[in-house]
mmCIF file of C-alpha atoms in Angstrom:
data_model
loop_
_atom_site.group_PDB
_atom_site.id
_atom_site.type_symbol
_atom_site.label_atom_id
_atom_site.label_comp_id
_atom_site.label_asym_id
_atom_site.label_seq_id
_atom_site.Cartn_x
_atom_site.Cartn_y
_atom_site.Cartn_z
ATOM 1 C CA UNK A 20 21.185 45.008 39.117
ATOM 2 C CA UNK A 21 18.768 45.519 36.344
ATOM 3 C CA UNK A 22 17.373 49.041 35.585
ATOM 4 C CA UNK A 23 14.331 49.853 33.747
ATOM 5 C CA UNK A 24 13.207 52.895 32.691
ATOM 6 C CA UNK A 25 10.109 52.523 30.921
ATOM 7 C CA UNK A 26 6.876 50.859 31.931
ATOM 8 C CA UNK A 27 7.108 49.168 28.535
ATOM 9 C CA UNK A 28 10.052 47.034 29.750
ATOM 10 C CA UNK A 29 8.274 45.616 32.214
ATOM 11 C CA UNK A 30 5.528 44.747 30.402
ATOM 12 C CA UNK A 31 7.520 42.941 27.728
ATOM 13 C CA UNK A 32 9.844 41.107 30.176
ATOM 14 C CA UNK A 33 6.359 39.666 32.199
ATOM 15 C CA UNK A 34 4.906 38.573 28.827
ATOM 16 C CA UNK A 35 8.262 36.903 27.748
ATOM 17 C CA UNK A 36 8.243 35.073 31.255
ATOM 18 C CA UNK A 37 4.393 34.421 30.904
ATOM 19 C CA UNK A 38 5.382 33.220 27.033
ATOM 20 C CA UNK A 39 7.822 30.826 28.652
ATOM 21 C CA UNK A 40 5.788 29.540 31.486
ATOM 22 C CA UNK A 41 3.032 28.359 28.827
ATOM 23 C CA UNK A 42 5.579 26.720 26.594
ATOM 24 C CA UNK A 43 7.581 25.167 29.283
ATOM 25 C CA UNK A 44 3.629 23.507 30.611
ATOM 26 C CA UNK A 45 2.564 22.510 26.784
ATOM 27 C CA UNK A 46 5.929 20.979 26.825
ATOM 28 C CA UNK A 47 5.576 19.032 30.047
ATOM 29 C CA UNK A 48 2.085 18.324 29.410
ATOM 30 C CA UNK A 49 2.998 16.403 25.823
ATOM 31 C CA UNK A 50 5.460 14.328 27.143
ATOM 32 C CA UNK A 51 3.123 13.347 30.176
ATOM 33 C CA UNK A 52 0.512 12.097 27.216
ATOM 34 C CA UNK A 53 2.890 10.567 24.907
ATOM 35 C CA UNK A 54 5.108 8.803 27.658
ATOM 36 C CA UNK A 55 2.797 5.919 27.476
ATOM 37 C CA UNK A 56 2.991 5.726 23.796
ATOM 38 C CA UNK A 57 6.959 6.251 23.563
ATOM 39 C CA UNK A 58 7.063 2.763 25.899
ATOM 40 C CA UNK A 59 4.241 1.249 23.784
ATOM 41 C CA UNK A 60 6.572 1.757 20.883
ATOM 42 C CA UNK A 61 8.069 -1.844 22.534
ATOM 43 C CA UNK A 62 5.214 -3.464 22.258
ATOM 44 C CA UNK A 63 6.151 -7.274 20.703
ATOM 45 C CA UNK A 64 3.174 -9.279 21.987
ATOM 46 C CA UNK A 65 0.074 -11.464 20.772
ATOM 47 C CA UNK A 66 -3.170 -11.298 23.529
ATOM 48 C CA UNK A 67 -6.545 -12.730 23.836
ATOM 49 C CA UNK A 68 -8.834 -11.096 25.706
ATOM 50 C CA UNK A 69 -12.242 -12.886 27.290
ATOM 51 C CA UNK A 70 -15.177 -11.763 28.302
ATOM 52 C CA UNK A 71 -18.332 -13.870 27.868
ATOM 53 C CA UNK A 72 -20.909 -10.583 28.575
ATOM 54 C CA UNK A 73 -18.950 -8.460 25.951
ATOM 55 C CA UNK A 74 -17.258 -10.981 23.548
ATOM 56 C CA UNK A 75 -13.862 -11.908 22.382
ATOM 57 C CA UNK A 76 -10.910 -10.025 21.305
ATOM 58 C CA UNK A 77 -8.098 -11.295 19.532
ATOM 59 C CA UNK A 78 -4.787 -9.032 18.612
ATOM 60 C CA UNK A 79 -0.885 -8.302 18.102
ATOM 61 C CA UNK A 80 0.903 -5.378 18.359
ATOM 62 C CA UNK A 81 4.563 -4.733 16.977
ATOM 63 C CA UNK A 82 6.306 -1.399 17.662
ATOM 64 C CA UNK A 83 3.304 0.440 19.045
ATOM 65 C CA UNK A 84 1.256 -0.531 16.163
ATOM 66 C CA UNK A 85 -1.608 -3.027 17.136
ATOM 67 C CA UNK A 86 -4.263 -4.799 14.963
ATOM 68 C CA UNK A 87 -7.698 -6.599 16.486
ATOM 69 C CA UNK A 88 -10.493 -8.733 15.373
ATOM 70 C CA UNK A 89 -13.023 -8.360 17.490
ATOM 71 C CA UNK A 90 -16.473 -10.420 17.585
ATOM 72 C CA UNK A 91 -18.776 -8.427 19.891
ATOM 73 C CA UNK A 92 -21.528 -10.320 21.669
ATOM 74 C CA UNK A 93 -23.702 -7.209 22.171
ATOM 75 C CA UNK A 94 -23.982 -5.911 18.780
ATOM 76 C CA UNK A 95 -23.357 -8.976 16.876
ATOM 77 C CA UNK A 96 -20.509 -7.741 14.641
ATOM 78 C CA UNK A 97 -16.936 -8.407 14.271
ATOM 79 C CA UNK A 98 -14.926 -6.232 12.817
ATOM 80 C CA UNK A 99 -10.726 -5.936 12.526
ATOM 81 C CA UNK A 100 -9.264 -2.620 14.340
ATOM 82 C CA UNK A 101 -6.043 -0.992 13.778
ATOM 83 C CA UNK A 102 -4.290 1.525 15.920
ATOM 84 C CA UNK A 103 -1.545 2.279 18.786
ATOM 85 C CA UNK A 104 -0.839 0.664 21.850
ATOM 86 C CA UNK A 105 0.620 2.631 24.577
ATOM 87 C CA UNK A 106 1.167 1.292 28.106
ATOM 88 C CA UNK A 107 2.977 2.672 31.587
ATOM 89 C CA UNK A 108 2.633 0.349 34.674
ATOM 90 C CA UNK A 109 -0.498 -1.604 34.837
ATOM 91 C CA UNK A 110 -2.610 1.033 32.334
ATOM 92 C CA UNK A 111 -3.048 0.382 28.521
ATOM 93 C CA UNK A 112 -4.263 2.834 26.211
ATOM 94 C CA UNK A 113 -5.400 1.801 23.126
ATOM 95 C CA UNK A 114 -5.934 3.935 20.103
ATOM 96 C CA UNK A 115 -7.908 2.988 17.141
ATOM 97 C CA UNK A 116 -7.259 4.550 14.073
ATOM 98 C CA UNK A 117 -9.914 2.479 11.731
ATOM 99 C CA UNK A 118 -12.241 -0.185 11.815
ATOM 100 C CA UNK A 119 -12.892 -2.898 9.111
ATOM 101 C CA UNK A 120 -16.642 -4.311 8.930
ATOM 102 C CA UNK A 121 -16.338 -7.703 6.776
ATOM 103 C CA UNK A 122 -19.217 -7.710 4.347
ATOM 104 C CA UNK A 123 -21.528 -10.464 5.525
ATOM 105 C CA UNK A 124 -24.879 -10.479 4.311
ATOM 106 C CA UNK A 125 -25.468 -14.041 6.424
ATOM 107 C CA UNK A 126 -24.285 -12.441 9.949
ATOM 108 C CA UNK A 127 -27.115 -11.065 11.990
ATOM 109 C CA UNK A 128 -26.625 -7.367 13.171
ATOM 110 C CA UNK A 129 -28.116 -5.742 15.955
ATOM 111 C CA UNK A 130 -30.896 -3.718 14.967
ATOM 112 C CA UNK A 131 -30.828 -1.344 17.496
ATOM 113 C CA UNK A 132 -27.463 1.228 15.676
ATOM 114 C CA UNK A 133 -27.796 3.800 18.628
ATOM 115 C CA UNK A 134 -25.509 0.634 20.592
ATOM 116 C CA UNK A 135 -22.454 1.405 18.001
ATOM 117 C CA UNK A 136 -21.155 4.738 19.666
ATOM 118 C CA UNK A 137 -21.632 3.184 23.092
ATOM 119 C CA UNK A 138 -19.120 0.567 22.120
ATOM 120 C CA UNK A 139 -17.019 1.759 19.448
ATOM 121 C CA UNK A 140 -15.061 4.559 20.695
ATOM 122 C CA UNK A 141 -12.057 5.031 19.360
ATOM 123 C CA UNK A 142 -10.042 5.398 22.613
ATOM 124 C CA UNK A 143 -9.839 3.162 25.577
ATOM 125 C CA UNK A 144 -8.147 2.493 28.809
ATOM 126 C CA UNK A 145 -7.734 0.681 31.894
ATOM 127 C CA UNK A 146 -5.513 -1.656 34.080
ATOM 128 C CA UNK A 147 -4.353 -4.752 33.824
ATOM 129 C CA UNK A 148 -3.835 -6.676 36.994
ATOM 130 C CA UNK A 149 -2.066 -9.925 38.009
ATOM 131 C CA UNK A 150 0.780 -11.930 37.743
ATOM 132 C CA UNK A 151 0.144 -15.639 36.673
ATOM 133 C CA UNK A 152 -3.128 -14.600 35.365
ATOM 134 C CA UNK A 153 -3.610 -11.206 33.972
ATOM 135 C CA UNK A 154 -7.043 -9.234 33.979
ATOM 136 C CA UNK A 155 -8.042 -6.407 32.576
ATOM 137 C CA UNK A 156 -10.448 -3.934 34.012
ATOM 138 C CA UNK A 157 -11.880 -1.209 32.797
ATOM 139 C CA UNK A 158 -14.934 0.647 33.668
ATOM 140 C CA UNK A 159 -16.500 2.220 29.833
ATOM 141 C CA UNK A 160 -18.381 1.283 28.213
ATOM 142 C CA UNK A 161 -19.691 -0.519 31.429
ATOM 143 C CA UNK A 162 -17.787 -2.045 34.500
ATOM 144 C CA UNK A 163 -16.013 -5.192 33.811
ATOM 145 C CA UNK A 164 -13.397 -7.503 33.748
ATOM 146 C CA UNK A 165 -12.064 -9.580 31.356
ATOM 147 C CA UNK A 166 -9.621 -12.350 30.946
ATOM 148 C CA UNK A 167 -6.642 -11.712 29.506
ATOM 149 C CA UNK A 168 -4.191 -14.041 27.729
ATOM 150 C CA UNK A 169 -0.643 -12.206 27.063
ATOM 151 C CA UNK A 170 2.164 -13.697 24.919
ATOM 152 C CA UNK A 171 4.809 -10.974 25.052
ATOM 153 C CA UNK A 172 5.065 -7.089 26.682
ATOM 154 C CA UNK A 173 3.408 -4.213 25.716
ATOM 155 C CA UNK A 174 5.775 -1.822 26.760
ATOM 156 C CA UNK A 175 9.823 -1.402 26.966
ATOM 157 C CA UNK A 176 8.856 -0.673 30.791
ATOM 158 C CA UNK A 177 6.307 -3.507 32.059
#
């Protein structure tokens, strides 16, 4: 049996517990976030993804790290992306790190700029779905679904 003789004792063994009760919850809480980005590090797949309201995506990613050239039908840019894949059954979560506008004086782009943080975020998600055919869904920037053309996995767990 424990004795304790001061109120000070007390005091410092709740804060120790408290202390550890925080840690052990950051702890959990990073491995919940990264556990889809520990299995993307399997990624070793090429994909095409179509969707004639939004536009055309074209990509590869190798070890968790994924590069895409994207032509967007909305703002009338393409542009190549770079960043992490990460995936855990069904969901992706894609990361981008940077973005790569070509210089093209000929290319016509959207005048209206206030579009660009609408659709170039720099994190998105969402499921993909099917077996013979895979779609992807996802509901931001807006609702959709696209068609998506996998050669490879993106995870060490599909």
């Amino acid at each position: 049996m424990l004795m304790l003789t001061h109120k000070e004792t007390v005091s410092d063994m709740l804060k120790s517990n408290k202390r550890r009760v925080i840690l052990a919850l950051l702890v959990g809480l990073c491995i919940v976030v990264l556990t889809p980005f520990i299995n993307g590090l399997g990624c070793n797949a090429s994909f095409i993804v179509l969707n004639p309201r939004l536009g055309s995506l074209y990509g590869k990613c190798e070890y968790g790290k994924t590069i895409i050239s994207v032509k967007h039908e909305i703002t009338h840019e393409t542009y190549i992306g770079r960043g992490f894949m990460g995936y855990w059954h069904g969901r992706y979560f894609l990361l981008i790190t940077s973005r790569e506008f070509p210089v093209d004086k000929t290319e016509h782009i959207a005048p209206n700029t206030l579009l660009r943080p609408f659709y170039y975020r720099n994190f998105y998600t969402g499921n993909i779905v099917g077996d013979e055919m895979k779609y992807m869904i996802y509901s931001s920037p807006e609702p959709t679904v696209s068609q998506l053309f996998l050669n490879g996995e993106f995870g060490i767990i599909p």
